[in-house]
PDB file of C-alpha atoms in Angstrom:
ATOM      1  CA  UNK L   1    -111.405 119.331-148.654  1.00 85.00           C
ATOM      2  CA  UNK L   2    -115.226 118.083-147.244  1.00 89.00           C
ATOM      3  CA  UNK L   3    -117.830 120.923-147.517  1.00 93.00           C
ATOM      4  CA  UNK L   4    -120.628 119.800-145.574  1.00 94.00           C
ATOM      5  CA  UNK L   5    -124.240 121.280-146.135  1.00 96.00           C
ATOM      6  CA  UNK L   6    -127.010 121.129-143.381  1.00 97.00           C
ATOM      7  CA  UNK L   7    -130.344 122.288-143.709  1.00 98.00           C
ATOM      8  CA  UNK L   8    -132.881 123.382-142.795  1.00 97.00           C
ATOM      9  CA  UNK L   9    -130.431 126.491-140.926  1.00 97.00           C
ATOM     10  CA  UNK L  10    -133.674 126.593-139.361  1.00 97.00           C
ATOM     11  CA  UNK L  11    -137.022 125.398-137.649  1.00 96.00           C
ATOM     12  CA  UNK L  12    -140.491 125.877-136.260  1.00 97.00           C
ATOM     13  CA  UNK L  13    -142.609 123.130-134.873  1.00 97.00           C
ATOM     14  CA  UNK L  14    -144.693 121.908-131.837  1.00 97.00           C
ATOM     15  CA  UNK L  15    -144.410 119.834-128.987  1.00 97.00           C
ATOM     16  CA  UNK L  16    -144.988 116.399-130.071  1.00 97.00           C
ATOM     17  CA  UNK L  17    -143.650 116.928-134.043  1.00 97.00           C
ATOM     18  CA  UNK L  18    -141.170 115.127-136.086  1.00 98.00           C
ATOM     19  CA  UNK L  19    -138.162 116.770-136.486  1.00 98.00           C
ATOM     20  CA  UNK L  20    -135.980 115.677-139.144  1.00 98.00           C
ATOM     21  CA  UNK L  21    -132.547 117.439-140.261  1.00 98.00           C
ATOM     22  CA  UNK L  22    -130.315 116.942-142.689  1.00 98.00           C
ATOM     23  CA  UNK L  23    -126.500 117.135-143.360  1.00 98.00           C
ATOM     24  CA  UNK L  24    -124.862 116.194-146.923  1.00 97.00           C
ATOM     25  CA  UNK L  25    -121.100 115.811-147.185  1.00 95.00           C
ATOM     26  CA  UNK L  26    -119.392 116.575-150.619  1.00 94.00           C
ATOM     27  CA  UNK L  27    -117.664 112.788-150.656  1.00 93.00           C
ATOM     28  CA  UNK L  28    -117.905 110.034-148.899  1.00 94.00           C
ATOM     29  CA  UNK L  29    -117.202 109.877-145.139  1.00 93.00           C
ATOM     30  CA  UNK L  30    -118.049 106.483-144.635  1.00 94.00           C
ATOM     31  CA  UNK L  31    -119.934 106.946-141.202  1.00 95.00           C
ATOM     32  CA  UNK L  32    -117.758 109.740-139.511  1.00 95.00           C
ATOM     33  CA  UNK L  33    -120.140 111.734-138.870  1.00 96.00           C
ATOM     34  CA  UNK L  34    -121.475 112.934-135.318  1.00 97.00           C
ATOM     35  CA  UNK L  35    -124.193 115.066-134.052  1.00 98.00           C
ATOM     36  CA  UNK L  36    -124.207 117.735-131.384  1.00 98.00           C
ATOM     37  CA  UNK L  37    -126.907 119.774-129.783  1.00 98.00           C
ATOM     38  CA  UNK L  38    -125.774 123.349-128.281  1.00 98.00           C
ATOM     39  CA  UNK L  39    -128.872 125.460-126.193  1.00 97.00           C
ATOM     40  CA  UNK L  40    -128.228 128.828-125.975  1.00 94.00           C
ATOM     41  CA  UNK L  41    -125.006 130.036-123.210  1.00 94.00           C
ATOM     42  CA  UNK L  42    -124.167 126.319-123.250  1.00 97.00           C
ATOM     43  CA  UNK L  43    -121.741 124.280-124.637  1.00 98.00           C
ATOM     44  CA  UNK L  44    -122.252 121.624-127.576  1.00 98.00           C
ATOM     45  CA  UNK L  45    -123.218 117.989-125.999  1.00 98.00           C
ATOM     46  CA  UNK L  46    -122.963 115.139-128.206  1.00 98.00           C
ATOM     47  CA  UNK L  47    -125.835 113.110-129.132  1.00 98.00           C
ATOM     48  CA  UNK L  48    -124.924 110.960-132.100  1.00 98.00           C
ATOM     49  CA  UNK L  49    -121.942 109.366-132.859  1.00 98.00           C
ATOM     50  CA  UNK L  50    -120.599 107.086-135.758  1.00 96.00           C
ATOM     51  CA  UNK L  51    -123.928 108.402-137.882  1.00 98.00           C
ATOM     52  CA  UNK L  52    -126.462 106.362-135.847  1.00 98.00           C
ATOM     53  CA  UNK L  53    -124.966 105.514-131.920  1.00 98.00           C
ATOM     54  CA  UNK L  54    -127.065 107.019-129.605  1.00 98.00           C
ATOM     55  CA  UNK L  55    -124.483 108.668-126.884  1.00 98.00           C
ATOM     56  CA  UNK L  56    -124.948 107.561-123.245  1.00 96.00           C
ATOM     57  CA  UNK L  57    -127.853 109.265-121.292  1.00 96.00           C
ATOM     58  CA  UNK L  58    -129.454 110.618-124.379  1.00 98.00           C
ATOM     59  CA  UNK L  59    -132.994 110.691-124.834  1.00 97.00           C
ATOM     60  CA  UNK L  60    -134.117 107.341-127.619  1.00 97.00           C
ATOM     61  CA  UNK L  61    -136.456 110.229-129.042  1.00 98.00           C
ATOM     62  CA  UNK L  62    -133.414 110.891-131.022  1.00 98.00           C
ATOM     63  CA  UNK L  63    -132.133 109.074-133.679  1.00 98.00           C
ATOM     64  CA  UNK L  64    -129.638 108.974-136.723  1.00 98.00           C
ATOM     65  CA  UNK L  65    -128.858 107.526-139.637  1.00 98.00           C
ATOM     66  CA  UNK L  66    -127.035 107.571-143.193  1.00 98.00           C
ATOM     67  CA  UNK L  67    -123.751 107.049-144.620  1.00 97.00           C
ATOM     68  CA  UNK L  68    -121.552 107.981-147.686  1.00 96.00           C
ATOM     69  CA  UNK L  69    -122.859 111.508-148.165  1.00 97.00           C
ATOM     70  CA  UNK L  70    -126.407 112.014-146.823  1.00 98.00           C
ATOM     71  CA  UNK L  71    -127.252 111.646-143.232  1.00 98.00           C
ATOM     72  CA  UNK L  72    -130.079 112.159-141.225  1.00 98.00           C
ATOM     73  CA  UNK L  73    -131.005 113.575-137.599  1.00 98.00           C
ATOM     74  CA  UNK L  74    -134.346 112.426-136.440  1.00 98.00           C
ATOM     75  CA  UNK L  75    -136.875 113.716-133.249  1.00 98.00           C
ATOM     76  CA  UNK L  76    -139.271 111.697-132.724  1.00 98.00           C
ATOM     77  CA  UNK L  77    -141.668 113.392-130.801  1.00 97.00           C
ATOM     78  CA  UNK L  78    -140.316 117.287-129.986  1.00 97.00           C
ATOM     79  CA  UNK L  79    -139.627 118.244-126.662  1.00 97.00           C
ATOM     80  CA  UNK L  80    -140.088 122.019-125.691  1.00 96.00           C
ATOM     81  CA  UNK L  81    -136.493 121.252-123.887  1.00 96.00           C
ATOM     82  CA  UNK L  82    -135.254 120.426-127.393  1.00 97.00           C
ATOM     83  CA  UNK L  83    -135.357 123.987-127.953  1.00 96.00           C
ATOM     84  CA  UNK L  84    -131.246 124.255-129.527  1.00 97.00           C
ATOM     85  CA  UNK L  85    -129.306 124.783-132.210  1.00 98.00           C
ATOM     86  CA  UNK L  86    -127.878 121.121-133.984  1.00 98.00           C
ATOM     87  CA  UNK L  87    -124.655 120.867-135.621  1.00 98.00           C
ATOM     88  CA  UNK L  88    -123.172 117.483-137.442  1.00 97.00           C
ATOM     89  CA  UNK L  89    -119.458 116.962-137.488  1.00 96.00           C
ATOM     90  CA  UNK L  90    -117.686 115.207-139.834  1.00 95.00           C
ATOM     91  CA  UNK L  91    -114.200 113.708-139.099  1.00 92.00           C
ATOM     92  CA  UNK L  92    -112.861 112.090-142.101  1.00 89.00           C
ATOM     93  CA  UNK L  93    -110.715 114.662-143.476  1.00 83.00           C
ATOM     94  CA  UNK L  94    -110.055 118.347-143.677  1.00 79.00           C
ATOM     95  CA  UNK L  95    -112.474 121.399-144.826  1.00 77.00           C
ATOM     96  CA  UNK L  96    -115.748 122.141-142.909  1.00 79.00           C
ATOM     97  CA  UNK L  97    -115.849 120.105-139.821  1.00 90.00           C
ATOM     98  CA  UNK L  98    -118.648 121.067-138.592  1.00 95.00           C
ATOM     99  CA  UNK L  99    -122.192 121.989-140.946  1.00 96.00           C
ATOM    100  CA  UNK L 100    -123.722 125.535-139.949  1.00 97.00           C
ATOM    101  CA  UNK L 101    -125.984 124.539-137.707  1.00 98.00           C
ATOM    102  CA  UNK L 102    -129.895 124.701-137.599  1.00 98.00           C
ATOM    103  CA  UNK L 103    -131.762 126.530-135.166  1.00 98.00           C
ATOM    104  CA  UNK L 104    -134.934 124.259-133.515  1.00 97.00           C
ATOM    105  CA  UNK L 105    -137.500 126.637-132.579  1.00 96.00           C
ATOM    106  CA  UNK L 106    -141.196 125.569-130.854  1.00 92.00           C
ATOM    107  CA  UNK L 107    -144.159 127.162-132.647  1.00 90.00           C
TER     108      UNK L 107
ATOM    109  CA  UNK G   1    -117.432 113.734-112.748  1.00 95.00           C
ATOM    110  CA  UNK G   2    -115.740 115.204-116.033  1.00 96.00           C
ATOM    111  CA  UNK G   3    -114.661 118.402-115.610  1.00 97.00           C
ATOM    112  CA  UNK G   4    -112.823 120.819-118.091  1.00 98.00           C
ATOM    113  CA  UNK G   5    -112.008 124.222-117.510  1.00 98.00           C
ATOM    114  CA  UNK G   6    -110.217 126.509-120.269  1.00 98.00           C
ATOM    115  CA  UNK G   7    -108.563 129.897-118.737  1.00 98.00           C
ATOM    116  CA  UNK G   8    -106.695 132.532-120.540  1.00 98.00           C
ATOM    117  CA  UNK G   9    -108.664 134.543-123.017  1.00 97.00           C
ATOM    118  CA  UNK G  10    -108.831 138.105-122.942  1.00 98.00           C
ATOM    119  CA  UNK G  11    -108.859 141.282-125.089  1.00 98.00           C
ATOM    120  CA  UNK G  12    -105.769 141.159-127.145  1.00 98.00           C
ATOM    121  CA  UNK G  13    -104.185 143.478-129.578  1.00 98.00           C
ATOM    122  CA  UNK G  14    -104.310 142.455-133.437  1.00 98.00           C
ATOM    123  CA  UNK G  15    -100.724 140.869-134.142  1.00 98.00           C
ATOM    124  CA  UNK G  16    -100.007 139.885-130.903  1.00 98.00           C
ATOM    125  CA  UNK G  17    -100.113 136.472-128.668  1.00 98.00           C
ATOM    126  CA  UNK G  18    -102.436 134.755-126.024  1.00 98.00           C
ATOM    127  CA  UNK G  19    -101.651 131.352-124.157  1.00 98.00           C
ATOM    128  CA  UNK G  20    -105.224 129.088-123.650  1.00 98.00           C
ATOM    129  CA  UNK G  21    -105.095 126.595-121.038  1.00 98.00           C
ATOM    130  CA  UNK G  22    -107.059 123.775-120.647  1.00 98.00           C
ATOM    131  CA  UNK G  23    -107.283 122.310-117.107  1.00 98.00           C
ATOM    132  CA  UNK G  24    -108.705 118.281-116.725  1.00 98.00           C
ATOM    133  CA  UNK G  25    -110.127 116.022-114.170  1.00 97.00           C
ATOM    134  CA  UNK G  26    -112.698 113.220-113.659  1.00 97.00           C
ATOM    135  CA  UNK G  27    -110.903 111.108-115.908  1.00 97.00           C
ATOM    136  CA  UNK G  28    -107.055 109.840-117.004  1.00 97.00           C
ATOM    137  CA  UNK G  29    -106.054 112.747-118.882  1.00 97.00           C
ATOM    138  CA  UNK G  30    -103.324 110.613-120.689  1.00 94.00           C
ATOM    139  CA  UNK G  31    -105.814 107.977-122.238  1.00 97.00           C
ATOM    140  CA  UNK G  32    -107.749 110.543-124.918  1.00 97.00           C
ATOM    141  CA  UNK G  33    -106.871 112.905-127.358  1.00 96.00           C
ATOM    142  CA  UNK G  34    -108.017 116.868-126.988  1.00 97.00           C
ATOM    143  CA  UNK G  35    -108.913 119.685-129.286  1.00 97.00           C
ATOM    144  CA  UNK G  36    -109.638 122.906-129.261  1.00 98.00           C
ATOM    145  CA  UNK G  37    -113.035 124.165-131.052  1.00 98.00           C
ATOM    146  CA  UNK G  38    -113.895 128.104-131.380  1.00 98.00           C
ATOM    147  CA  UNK G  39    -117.188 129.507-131.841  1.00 98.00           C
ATOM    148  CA  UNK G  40    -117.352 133.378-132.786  1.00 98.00           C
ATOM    149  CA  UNK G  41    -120.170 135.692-131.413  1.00 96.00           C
ATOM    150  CA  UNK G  42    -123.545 134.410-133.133  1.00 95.00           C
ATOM    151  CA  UNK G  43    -121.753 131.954-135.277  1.00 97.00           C
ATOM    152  CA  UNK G  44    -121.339 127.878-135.873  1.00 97.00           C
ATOM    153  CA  UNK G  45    -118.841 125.895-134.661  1.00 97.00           C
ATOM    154  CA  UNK G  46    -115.191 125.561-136.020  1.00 96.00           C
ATOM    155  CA  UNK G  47    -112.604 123.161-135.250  1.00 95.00           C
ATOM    156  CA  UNK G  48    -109.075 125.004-134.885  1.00 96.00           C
ATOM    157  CA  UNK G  49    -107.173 122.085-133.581  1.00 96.00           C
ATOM    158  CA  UNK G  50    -106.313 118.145-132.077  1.00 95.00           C
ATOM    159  CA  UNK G  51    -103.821 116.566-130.383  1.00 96.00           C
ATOM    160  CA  UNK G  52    -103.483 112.699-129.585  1.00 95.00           C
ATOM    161  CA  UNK G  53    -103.390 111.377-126.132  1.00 96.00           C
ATOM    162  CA  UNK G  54     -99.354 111.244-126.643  1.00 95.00           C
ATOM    163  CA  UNK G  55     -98.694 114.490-128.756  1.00 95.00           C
ATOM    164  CA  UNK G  56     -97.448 111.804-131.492  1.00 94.00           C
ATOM    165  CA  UNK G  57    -100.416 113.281-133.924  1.00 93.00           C
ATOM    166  CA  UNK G  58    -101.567 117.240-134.074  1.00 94.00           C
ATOM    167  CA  UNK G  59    -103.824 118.351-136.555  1.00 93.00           C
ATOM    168  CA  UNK G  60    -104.550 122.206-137.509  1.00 94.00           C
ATOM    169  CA  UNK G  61    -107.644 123.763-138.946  1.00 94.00           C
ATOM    170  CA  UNK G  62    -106.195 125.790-142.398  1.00 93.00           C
ATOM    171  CA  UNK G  63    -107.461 128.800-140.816  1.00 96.00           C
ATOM    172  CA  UNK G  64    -104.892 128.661-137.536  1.00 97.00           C
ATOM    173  CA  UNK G  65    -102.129 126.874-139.309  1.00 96.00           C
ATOM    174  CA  UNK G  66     -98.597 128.215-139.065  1.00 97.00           C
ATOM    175  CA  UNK G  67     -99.723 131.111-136.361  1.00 98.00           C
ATOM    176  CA  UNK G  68    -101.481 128.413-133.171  1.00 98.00           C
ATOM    177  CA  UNK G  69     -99.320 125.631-131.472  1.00 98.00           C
ATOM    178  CA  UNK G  70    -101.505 123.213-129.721  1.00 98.00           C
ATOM    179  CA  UNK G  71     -99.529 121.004-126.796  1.00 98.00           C
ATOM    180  CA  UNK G  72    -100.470 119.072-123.591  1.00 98.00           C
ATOM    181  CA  UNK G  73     -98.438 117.839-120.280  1.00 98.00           C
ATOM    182  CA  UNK G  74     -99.970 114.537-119.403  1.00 98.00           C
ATOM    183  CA  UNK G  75     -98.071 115.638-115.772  1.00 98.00           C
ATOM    184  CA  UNK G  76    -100.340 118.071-115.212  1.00 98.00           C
ATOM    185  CA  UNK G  77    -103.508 117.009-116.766  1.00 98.00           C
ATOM    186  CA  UNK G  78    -103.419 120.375-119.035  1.00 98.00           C
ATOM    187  CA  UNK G  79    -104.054 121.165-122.875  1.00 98.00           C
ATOM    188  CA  UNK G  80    -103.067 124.406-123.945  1.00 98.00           C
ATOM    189  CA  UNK G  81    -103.214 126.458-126.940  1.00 98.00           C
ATOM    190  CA  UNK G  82    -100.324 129.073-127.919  1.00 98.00           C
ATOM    191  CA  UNK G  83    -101.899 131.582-130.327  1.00 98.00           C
ATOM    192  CA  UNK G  84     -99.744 133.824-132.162  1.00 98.00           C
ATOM    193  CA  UNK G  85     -99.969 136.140-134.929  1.00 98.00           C
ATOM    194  CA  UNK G  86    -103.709 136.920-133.518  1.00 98.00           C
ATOM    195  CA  UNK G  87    -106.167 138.547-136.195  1.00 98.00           C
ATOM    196  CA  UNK G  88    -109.706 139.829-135.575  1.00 98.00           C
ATOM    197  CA  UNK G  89    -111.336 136.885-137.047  1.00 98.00           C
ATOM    198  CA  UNK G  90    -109.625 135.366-134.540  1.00 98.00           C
ATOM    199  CA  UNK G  91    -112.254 136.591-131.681  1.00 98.00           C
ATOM    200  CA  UNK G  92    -114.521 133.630-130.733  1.00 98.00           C
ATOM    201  CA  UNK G  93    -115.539 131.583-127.549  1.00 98.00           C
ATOM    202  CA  UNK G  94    -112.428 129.262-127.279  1.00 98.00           C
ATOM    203  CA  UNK G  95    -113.899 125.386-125.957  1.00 98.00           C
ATOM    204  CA  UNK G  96    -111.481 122.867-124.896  1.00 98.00           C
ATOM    205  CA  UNK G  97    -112.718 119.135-126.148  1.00 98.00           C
ATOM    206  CA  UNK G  98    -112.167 115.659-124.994  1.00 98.00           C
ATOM    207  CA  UNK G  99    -112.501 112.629-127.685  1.00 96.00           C
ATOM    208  CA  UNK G 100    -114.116 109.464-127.369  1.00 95.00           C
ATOM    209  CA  UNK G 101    -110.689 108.042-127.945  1.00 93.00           C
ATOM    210  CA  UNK G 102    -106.850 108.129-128.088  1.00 94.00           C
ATOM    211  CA  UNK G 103    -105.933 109.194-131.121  1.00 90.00           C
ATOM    212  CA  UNK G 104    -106.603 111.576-134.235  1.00 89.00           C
ATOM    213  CA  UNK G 105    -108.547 109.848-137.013  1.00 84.00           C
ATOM    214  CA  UNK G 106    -106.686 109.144-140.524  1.00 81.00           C
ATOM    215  CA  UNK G 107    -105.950 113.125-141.448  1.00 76.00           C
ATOM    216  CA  UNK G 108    -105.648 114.017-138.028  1.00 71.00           C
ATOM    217  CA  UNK G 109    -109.041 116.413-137.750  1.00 84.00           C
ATOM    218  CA  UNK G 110    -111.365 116.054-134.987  1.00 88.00           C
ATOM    219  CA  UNK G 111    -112.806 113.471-133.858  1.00 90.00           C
ATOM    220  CA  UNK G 112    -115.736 112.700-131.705  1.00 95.00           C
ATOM    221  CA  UNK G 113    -116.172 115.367-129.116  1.00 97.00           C
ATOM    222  CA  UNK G 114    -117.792 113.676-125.839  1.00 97.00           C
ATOM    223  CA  UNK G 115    -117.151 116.062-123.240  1.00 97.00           C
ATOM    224  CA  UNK G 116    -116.711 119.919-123.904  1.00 98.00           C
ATOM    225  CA  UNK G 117    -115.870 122.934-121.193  1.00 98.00           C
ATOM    226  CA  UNK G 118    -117.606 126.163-121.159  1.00 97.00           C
ATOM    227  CA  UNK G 119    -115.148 128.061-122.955  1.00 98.00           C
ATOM    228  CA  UNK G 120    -112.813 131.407-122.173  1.00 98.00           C
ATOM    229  CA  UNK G 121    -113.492 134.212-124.482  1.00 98.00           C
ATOM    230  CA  UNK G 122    -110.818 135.829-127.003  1.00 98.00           C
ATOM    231  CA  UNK G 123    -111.239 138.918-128.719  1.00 98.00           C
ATOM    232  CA  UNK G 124    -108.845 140.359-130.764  1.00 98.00           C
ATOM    233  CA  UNK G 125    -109.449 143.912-131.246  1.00 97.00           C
ATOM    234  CA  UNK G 126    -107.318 147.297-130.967  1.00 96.00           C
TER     235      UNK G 126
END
């Protein structure tokens, strides 16, 4: 089974930042890998598909890339309504589906 | 407009069963595959489970396997979730899932979740 590991779990910066996160699989998924963005009472939205396609309606400020094992969510320029928790999704096999989220906070 | 709304959660005895539903619209049911994906109270996501647009592929999260039945009637534009055998880990925000396409990937797990409801609430507690 896939055990996937995301980091940082969580995340303090300003309005206008960087924001990179990461999400390792433990073998190779190819590029099945999504990524989701839940805000608090709300359910998850997708923003990422396929490792690096930008969903429909979503902001270009976000980005993704990777494949094999290591991917990587990008920000480009924080938001203060960026203010979520992001989860990546894996769907090449069975085990952890989902990584454990990290929490975007604005300093 | 894309609209799912999941029904049937409630406070439910440990051992015992609860029926999720899963109602659609905005879009032809019958051309995507659904799943089910749980969160528990201040926790990540999990996937329990995924069925293909004709039922011909279901796929079960180790954790649900053997005790949850997941099923859909293309008729009535419905996904539903039996849950038997309920345990107290069980308790979570229940979200009802629509892929970007018709059927499982390779392994049958998720697959790419584009539109998500806002969830009916089981807890499992005595």
């Amino acid at each position: 089974d896939i055990q996937m590991t995301q980091s940082p779990s969580s995340l303090s910066a300003s309005v206008g930042d960087r924001v990179t996160i990461t999400c390792q699989a433990s073998q190779d998924i190819s590029n099945y890998l999504n990524w989701y963005q839940q805000k608090p009472g709300k359910a998850p939205k997708l923003l990422i598909y396929d490792a690096s396609n930008l969903e429909t309606g979503v902001p270009s400020r976000f980005s993704g890339s990777g494949s094999g094992t290591d991917f990587t969510f990008t920000i480009s320029s924080l938001q203060p309504e960026d203010i979520a928790t992001y989860y990546c999704q894996q769907y090449d096999n069975l085990g952890d589906t989902f990584g454990q989220g990290t929490k975007l906070e604005i300093k | 407009e894309v609209q799912l709304v999941e029904s049937g959660g409630g406070l439910v005895q440990p051992g015992r069963s609860l029926r999720l539903s899963c109602a659609a619209s905005g879009f032809t049911f019958d051309d995507y595959a659904m799943h089910w994906v749980r969160q528990a109270p201040g926790k990540g996501l999990e996937w329990v489970s995924g069925i293909s647009w004709n039922s011909g592929s279901i796929g079960y999260a180790d954790s649900v396997k053997g005790r949850f039945t997941i099923s859909r009637d293309n008729a009535k534009n419905s996904l539903y979730l039996q849950m038997n055998s309920l345990r107290a880990e069980d308790t979570a925000l229940y979200y009802c899932a629509k892929d970007m396409n018709p059927t499982l990937p390779e392994g049958a797990v998720a697959g790419t979740l584009v539109y998500w409801g806002q969830g009916t609430l089981v807890t499992v507690s005595s």
